[in-house]
PDB file of C-alpha atoms in Angstrom:
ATOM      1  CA  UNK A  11      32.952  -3.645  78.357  1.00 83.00           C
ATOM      2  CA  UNK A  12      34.574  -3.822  74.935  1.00 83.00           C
ATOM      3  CA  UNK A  13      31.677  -2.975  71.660  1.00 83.00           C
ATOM      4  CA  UNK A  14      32.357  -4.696  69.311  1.00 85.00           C
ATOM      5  CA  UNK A  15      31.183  -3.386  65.461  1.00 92.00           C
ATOM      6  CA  UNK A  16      29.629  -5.066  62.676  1.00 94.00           C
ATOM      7  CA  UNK A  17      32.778  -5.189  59.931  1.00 95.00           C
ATOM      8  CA  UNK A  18      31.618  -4.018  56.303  1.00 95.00           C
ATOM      9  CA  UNK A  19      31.102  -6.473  53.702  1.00 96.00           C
ATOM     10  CA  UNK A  20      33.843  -7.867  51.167  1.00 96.00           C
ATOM     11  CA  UNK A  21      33.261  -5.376  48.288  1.00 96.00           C
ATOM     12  CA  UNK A  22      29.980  -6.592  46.288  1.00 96.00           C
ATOM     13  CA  UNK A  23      29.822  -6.966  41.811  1.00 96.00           C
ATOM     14  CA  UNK A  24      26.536  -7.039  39.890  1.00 97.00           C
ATOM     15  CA  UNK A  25      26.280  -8.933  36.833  1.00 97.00           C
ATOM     16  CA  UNK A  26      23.550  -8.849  34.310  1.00 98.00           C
ATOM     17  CA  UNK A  27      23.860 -11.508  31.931  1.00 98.00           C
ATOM     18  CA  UNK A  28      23.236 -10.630  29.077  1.00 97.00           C
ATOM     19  CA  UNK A  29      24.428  -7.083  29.596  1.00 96.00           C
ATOM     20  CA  UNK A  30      21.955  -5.277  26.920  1.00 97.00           C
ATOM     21  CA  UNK A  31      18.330  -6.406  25.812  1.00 97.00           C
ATOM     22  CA  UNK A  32      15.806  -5.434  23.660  1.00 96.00           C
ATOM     23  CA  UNK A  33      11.966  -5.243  24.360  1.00 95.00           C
ATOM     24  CA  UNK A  34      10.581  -8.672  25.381  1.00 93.00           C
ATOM     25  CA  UNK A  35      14.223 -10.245  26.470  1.00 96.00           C
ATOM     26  CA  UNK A  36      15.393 -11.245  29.906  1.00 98.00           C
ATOM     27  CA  UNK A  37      18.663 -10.914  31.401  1.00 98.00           C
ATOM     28  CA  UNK A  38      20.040 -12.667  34.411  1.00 98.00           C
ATOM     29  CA  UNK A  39      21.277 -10.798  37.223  1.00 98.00           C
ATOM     30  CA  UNK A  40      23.735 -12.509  39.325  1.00 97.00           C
ATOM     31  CA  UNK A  41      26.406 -11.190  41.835  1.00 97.00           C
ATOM     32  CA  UNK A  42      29.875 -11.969  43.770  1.00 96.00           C
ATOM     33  CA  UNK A  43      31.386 -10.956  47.301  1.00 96.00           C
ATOM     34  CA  UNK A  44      29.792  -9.766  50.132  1.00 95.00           C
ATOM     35  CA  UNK A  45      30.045 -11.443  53.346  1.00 96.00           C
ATOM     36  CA  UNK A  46      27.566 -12.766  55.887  1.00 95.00           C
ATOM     37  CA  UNK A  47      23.958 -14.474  55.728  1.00 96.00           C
ATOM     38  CA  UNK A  48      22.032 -11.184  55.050  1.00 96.00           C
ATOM     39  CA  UNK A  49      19.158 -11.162  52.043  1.00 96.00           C
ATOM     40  CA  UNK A  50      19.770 -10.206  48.633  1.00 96.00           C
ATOM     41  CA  UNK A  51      17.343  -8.422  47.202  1.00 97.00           C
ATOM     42  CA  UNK A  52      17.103  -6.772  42.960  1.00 98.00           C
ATOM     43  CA  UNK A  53      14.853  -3.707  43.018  1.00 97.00           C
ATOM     44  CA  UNK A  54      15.114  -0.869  39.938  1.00 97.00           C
ATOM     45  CA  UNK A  55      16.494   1.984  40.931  1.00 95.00           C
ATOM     46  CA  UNK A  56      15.549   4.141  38.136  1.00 96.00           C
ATOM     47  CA  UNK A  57      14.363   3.455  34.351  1.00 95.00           C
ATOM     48  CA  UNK A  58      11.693   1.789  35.625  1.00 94.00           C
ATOM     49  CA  UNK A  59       9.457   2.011  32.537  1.00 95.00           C
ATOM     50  CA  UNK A  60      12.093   0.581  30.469  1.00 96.00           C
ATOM     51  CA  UNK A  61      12.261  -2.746  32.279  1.00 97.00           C
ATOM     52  CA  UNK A  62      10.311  -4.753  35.354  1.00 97.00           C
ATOM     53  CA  UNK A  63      12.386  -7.484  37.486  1.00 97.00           C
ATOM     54  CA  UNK A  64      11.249 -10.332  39.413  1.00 97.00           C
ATOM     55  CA  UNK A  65      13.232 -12.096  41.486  1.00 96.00           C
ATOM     56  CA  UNK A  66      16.508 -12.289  39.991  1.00 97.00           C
ATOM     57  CA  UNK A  67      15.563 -11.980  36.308  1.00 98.00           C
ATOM     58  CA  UNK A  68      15.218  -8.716  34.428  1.00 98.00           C
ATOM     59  CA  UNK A  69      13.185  -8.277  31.212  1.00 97.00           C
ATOM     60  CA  UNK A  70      12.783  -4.961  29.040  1.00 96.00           C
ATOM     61  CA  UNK A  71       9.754  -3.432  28.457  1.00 94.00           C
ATOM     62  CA  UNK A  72      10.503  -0.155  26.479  1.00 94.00           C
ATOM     63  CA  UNK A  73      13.346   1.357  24.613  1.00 94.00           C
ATOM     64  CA  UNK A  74      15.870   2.937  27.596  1.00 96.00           C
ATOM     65  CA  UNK A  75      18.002   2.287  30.342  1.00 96.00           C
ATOM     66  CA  UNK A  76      17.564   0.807  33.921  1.00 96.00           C
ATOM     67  CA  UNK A  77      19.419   0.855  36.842  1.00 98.00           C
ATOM     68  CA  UNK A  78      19.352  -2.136  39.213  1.00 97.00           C
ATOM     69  CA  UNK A  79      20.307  -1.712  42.499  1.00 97.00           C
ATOM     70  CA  UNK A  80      21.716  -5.279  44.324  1.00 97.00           C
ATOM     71  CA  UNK A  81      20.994  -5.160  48.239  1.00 97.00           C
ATOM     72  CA  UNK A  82      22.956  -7.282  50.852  1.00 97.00           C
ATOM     73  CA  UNK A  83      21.433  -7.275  54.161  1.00 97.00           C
ATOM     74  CA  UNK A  84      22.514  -6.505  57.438  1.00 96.00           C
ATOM     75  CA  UNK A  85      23.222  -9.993  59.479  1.00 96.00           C
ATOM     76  CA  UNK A  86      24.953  -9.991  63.204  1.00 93.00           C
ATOM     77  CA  UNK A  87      28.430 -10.036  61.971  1.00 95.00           C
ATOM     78  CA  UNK A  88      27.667  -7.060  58.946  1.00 96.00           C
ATOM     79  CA  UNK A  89      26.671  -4.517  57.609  1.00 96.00           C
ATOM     80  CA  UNK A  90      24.375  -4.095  55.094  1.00 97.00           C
ATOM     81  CA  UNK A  91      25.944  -3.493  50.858  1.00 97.00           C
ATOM     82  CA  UNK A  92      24.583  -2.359  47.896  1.00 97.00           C
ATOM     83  CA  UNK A  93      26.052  -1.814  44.564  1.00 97.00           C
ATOM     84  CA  UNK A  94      24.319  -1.050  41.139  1.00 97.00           C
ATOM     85  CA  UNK A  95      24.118  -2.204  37.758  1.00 97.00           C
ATOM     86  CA  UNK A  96      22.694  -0.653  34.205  1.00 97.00           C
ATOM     87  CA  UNK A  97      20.774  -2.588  31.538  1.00 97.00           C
ATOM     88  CA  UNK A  98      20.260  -1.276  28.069  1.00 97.00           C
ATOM     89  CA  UNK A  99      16.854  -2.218  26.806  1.00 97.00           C
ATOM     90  CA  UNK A 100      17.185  -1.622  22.885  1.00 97.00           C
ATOM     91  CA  UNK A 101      13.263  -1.012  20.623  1.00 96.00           C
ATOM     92  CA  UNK A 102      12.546  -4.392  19.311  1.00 95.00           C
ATOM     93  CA  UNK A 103      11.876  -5.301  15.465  1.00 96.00           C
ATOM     94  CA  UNK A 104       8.262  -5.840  15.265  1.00 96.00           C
ATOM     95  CA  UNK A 105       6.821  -8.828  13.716  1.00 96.00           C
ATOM     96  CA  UNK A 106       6.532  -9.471  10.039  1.00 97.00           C
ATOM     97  CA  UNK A 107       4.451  -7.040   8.967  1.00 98.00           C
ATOM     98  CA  UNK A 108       2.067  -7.773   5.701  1.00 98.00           C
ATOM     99  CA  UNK A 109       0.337  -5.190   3.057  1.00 98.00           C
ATOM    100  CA  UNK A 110      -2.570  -6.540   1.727  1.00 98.00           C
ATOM    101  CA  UNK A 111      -4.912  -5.159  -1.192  1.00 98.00           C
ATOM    102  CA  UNK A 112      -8.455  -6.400  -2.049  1.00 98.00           C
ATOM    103  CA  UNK A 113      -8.283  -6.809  -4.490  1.00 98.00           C
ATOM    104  CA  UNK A 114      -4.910  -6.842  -6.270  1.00 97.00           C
ATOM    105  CA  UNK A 115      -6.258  -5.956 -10.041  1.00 98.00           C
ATOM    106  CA  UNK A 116      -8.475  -3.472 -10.988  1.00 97.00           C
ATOM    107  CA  UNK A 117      -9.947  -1.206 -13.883  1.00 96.00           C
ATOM    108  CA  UNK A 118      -9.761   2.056 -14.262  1.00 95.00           C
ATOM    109  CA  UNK A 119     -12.305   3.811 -11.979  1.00 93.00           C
ATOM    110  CA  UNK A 120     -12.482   0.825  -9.778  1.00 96.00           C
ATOM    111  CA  UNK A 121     -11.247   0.842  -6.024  1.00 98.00           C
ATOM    112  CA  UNK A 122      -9.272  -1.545  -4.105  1.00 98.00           C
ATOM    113  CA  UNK A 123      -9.185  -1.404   0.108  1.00 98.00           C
ATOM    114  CA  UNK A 124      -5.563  -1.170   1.811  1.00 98.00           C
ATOM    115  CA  UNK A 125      -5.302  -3.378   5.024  1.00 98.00           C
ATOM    116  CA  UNK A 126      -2.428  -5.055   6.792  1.00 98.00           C
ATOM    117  CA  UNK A 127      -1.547  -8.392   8.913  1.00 98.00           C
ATOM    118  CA  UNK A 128       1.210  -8.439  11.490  1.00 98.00           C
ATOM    119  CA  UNK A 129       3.684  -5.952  12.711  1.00 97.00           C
ATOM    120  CA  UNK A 130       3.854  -4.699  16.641  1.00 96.00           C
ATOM    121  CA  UNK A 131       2.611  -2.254  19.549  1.00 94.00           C
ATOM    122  CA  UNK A 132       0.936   1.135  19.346  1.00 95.00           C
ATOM    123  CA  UNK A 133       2.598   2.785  16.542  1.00 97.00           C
ATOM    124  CA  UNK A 134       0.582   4.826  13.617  1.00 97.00           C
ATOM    125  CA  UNK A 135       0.172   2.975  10.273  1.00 98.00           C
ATOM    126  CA  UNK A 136       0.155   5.584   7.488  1.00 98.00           C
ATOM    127  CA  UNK A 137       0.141   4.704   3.974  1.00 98.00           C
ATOM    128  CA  UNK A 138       1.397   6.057   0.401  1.00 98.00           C
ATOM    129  CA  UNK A 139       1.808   5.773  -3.104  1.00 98.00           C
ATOM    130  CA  UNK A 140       5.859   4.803  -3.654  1.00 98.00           C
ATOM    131  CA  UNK A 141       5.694   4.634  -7.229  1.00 97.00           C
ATOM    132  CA  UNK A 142       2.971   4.206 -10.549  1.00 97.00           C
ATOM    133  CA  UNK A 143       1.361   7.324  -9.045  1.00 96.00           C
ATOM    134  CA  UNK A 144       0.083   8.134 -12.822  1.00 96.00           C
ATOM    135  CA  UNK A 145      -1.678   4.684 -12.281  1.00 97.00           C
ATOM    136  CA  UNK A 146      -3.523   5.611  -9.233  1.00 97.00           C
ATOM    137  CA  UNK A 147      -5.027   7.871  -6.327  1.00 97.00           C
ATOM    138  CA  UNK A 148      -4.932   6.984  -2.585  1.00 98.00           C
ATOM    139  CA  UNK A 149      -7.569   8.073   0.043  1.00 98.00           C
ATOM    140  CA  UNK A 150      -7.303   7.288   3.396  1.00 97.00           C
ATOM    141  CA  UNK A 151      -7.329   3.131   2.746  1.00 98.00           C
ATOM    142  CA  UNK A 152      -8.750   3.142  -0.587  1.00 98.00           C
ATOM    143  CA  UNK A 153      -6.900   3.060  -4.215  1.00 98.00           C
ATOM    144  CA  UNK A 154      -8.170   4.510  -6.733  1.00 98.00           C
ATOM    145  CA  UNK A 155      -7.880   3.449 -11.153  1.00 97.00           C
ATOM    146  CA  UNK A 156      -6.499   6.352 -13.017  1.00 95.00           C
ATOM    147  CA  UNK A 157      -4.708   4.552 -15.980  1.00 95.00           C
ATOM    148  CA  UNK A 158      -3.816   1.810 -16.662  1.00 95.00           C
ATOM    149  CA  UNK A 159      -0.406   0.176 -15.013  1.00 96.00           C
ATOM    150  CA  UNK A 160       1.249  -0.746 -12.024  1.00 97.00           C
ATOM    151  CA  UNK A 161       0.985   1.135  -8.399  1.00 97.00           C
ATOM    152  CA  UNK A 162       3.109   0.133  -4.876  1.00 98.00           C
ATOM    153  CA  UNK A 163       1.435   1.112  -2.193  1.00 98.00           C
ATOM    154  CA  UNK A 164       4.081   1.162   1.306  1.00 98.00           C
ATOM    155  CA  UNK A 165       2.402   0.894   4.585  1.00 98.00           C
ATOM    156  CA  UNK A 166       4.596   2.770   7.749  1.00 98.00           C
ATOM    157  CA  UNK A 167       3.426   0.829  10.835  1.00 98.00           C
ATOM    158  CA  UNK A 168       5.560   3.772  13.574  1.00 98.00           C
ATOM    159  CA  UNK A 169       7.616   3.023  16.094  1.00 97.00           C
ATOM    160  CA  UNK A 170       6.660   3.535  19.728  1.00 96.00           C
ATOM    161  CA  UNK A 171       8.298   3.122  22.978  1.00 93.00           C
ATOM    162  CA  UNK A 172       9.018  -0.633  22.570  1.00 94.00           C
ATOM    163  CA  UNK A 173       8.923  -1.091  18.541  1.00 95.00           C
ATOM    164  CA  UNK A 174      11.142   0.236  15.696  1.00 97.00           C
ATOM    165  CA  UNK A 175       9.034   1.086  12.622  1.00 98.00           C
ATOM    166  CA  UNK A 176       8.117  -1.698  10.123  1.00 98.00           C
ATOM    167  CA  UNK A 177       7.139  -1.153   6.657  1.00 98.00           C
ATOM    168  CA  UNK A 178       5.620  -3.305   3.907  1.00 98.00           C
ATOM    169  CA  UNK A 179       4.695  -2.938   0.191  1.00 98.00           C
ATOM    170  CA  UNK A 180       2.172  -4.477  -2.102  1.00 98.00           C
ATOM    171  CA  UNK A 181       1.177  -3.661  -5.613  1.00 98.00           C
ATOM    172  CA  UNK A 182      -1.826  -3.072  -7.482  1.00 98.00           C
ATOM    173  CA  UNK A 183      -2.401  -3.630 -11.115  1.00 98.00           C
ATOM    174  CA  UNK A 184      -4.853  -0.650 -12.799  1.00 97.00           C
ATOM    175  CA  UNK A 185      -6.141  -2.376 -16.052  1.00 97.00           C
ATOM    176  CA  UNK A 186      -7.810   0.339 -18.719  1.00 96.00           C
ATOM    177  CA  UNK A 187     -11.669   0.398 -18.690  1.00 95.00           C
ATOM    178  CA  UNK A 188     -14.011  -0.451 -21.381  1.00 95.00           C
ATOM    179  CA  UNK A 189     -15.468   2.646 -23.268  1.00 96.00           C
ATOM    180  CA  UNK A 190     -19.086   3.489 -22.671  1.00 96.00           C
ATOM    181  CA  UNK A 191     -20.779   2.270 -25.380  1.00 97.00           C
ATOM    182  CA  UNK A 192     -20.355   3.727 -28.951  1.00 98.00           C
ATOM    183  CA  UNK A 193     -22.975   4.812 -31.409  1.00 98.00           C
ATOM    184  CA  UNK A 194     -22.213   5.587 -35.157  1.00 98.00           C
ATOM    185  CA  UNK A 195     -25.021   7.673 -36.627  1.00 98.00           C
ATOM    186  CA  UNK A 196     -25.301   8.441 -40.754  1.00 98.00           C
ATOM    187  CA  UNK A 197     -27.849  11.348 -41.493  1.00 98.00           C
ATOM    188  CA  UNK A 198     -29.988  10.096 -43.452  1.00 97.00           C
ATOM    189  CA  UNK A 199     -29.021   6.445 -43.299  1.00 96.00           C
ATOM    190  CA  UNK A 200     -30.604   5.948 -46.989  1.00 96.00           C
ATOM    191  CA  UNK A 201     -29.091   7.817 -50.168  1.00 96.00           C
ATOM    192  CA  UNK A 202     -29.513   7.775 -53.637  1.00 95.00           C
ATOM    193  CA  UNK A 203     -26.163   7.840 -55.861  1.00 95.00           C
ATOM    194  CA  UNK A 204     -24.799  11.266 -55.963  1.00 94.00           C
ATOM    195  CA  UNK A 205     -26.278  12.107 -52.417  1.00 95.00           C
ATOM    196  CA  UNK A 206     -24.382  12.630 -49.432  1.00 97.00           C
ATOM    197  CA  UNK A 207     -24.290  11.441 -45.580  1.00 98.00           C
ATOM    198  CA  UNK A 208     -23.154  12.942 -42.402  1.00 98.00           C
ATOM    199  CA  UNK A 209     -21.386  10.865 -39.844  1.00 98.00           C
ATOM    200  CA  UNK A 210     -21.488  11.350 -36.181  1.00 98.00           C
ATOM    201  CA  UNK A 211     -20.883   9.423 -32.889  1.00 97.00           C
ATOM    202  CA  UNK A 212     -22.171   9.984 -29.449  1.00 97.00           C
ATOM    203  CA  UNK A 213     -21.038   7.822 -26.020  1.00 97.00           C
ATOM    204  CA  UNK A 214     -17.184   6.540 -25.790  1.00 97.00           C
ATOM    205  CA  UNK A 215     -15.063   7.752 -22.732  1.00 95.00           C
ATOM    206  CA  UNK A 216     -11.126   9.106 -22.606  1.00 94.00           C
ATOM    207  CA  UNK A 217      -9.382  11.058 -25.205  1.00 95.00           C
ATOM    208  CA  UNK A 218      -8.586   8.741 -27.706  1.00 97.00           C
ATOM    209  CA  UNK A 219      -8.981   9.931 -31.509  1.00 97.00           C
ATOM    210  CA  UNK A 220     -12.027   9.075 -33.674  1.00 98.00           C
ATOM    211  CA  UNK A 221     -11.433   7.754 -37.382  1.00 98.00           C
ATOM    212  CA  UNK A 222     -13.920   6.522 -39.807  1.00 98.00           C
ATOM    213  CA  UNK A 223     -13.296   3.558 -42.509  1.00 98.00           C
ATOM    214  CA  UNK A 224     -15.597   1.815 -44.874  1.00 98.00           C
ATOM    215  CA  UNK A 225     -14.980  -1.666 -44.221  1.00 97.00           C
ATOM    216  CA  UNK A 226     -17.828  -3.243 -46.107  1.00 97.00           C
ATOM    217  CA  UNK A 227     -19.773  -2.127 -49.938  1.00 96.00           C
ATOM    218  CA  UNK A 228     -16.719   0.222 -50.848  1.00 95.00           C
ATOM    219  CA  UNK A 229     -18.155   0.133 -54.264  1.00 96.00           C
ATOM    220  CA  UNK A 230     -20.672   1.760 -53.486  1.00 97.00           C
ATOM    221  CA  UNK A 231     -19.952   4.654 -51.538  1.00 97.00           C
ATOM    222  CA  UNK A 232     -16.477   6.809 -50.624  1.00 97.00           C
ATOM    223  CA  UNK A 233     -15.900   8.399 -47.715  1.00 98.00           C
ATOM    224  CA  UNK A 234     -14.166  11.753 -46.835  1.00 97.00           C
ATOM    225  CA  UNK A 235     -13.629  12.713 -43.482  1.00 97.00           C
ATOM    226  CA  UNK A 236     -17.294  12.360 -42.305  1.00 97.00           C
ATOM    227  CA  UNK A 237     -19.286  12.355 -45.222  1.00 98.00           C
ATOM    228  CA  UNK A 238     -20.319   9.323 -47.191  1.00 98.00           C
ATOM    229  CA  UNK A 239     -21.424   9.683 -50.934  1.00 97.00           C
ATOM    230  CA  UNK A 240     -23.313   7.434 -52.983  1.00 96.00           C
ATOM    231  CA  UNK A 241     -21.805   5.677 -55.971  1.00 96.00           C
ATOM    232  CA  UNK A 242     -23.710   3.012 -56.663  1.00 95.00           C
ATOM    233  CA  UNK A 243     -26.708   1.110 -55.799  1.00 95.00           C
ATOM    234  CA  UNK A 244     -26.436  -1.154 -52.334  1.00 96.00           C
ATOM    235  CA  UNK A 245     -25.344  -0.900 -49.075  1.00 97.00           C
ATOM    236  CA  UNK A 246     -21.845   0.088 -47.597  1.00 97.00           C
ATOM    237  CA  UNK A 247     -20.986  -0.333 -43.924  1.00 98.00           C
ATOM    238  CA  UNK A 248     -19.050   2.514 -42.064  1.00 98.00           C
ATOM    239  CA  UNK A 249     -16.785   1.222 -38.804  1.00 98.00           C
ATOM    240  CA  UNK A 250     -15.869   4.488 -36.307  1.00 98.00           C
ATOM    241  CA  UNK A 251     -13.292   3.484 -33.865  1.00 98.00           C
ATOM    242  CA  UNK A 252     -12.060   5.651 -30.974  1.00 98.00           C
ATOM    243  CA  UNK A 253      -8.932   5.238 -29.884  1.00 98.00           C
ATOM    244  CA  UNK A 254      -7.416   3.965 -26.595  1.00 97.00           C
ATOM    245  CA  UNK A 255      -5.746   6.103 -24.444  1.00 95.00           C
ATOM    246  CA  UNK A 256      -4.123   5.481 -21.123  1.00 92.00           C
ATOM    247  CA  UNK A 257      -7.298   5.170 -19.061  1.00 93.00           C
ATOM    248  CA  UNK A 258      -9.728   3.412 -21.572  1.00 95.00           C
ATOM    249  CA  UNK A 259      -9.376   0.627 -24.138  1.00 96.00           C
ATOM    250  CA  UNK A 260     -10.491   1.149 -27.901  1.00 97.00           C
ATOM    251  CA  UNK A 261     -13.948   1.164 -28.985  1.00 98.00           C
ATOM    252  CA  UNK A 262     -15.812   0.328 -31.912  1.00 98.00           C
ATOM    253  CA  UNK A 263     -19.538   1.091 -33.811  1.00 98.00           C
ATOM    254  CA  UNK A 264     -20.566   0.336 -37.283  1.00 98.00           C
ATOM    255  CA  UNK A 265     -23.371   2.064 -39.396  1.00 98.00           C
ATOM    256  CA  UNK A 266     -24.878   1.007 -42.440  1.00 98.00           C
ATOM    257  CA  UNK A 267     -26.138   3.512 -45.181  1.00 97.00           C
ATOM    258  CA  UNK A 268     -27.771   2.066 -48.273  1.00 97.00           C
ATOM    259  CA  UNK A 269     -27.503   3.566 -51.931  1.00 96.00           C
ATOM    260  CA  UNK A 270     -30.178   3.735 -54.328  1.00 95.00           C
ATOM    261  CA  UNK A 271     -29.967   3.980 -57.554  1.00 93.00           C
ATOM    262  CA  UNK A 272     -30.815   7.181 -58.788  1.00 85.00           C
ATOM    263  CA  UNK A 273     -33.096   8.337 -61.648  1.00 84.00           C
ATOM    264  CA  UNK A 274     -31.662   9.489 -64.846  1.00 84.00           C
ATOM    265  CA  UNK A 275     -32.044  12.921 -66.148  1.00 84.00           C
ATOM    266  CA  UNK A 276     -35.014  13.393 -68.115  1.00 86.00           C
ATOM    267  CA  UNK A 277     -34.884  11.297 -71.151  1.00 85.00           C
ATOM    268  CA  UNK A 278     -36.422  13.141 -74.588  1.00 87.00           C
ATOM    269  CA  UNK A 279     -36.686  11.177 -77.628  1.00 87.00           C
ATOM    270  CA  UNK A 280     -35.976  13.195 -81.192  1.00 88.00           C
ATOM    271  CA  UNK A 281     -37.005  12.074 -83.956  1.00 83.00           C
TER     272      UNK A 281
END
């Protein structure tokens, strides 16, 4: 009797075409030589949570490498080959990713909520203040009016096994706020010429300066500093502003005090 052996293939090549991926791509594998009827067969050989095949077409599914091993079967003439290829899998981009603030202007001490549109996978989102951070505060998802100006808020959406990172801005504009109402006082708010008036004011917000001005009657009082004197008989109106500063707009109150004519010294007829 003469045995007769099965003969090894004709040397086998793996092709993956392309030859590198990224997350969400396929690549077809492909192959040359061999010999014989046998089965091919594509199975991953290792890297196996970086890409899945089925049947003859690879695609990725994470940032990394696999290995694909190529089978030849066995048939009654050969014997069974294998040879192995590698396939990069690269992190894809993720998709457009949007900032979005609601709403986009507000006044000092006002609030405007963060969200986003967009981007990809399983990765963090974090935001910050990039720039105008004398304009506003951020907590958690929620902007804060400190003065008035312009903030950019960046969102970080992270990369994870299958995404690179993706970021996106938006700005806010911080408006100054209205003062709390202002009140101009004169005590008393009735004096005779010669007689004298104190000027206060209560309410306002910020730091901004107070000034006084007579902008009505000026001939009939003068004012210095806060205190209004009587120079003739009627009625003079006194305007306090308070200044704007970077938080709060200027503010303004008006008082009137009225001037009576005063008696004369006692008159004594000589004769």
């Amino acid at each position: 009797d003469v045995t007769v052996a099965k003969a090894d293939q004709a040397p086998l090549s793996a092709t993956a075409t392309p030859s590198a991926i990224t997350v969400g791509q396929t690549s077809t594998l492909t192959y040359t030589g061999g010999s014989g009827s046998g089965a091919v067969t594509w199975t991953v050989m290792s890297g196996g949570s970086f890409c899945t095949v089925s049947g003859a077409t690879l695609t990725g599914v994470a940032g990394g490498a696999c290995t694909v091993m190529l089978t030849k079967a066995a048939d009654a003439s050969y014997n069974a080959a294998s040879t192995a290829i590698e396939v990069p899998v690269a992190k894809a981009d993720q998709a457009a990713l949007t900032a979005i603030a609601t709403p986009a202007a507000i006044t000092v001490g006002r609030t405007s909520a963060l969200t986003i549109s967009g981007g990809s996978g399983s990765g963090a989102v974090t935001w910050s203040v990039t720039s105008g951070g004398a304009y506003c505060t951020l907590t958690g998802t929620t902007v804060s009016g400190l003065a008035g100006g312009a903030c950019t808020l960046t969102v970080i959406k992270a990369a994870d096994a299958s995404y690179n990172a993706a970021t996106a801005t938006v700005d806010i504009t911080v408006s100054k706020a209205d003062q709390a109402p202002l009140i101009a006082t004169a005590t008393p708010s009735g004096i005779t010429v010669g007689g004298t008036s104190a000027l206060t004011n209560s309410g306002g917000s910020g730091s901004g300066a107070v000034s006084w001005a007579v902008t009505a009657g000026g001939s009939f009082c003068t004012l210095s500093g806060t205190t209004v004197t009587g120079v003739a008989g009627g009625a003079c109106t006194l305007t306090v502003t308070k200044a704007a500063d970077a938080s709060y707009n200027a503010a303004s109150a008006t008082v009137d005090v009225t001037v009576s004519k005063a008696n004369q010294a006692a008159l004594t007829a000589v004769a």
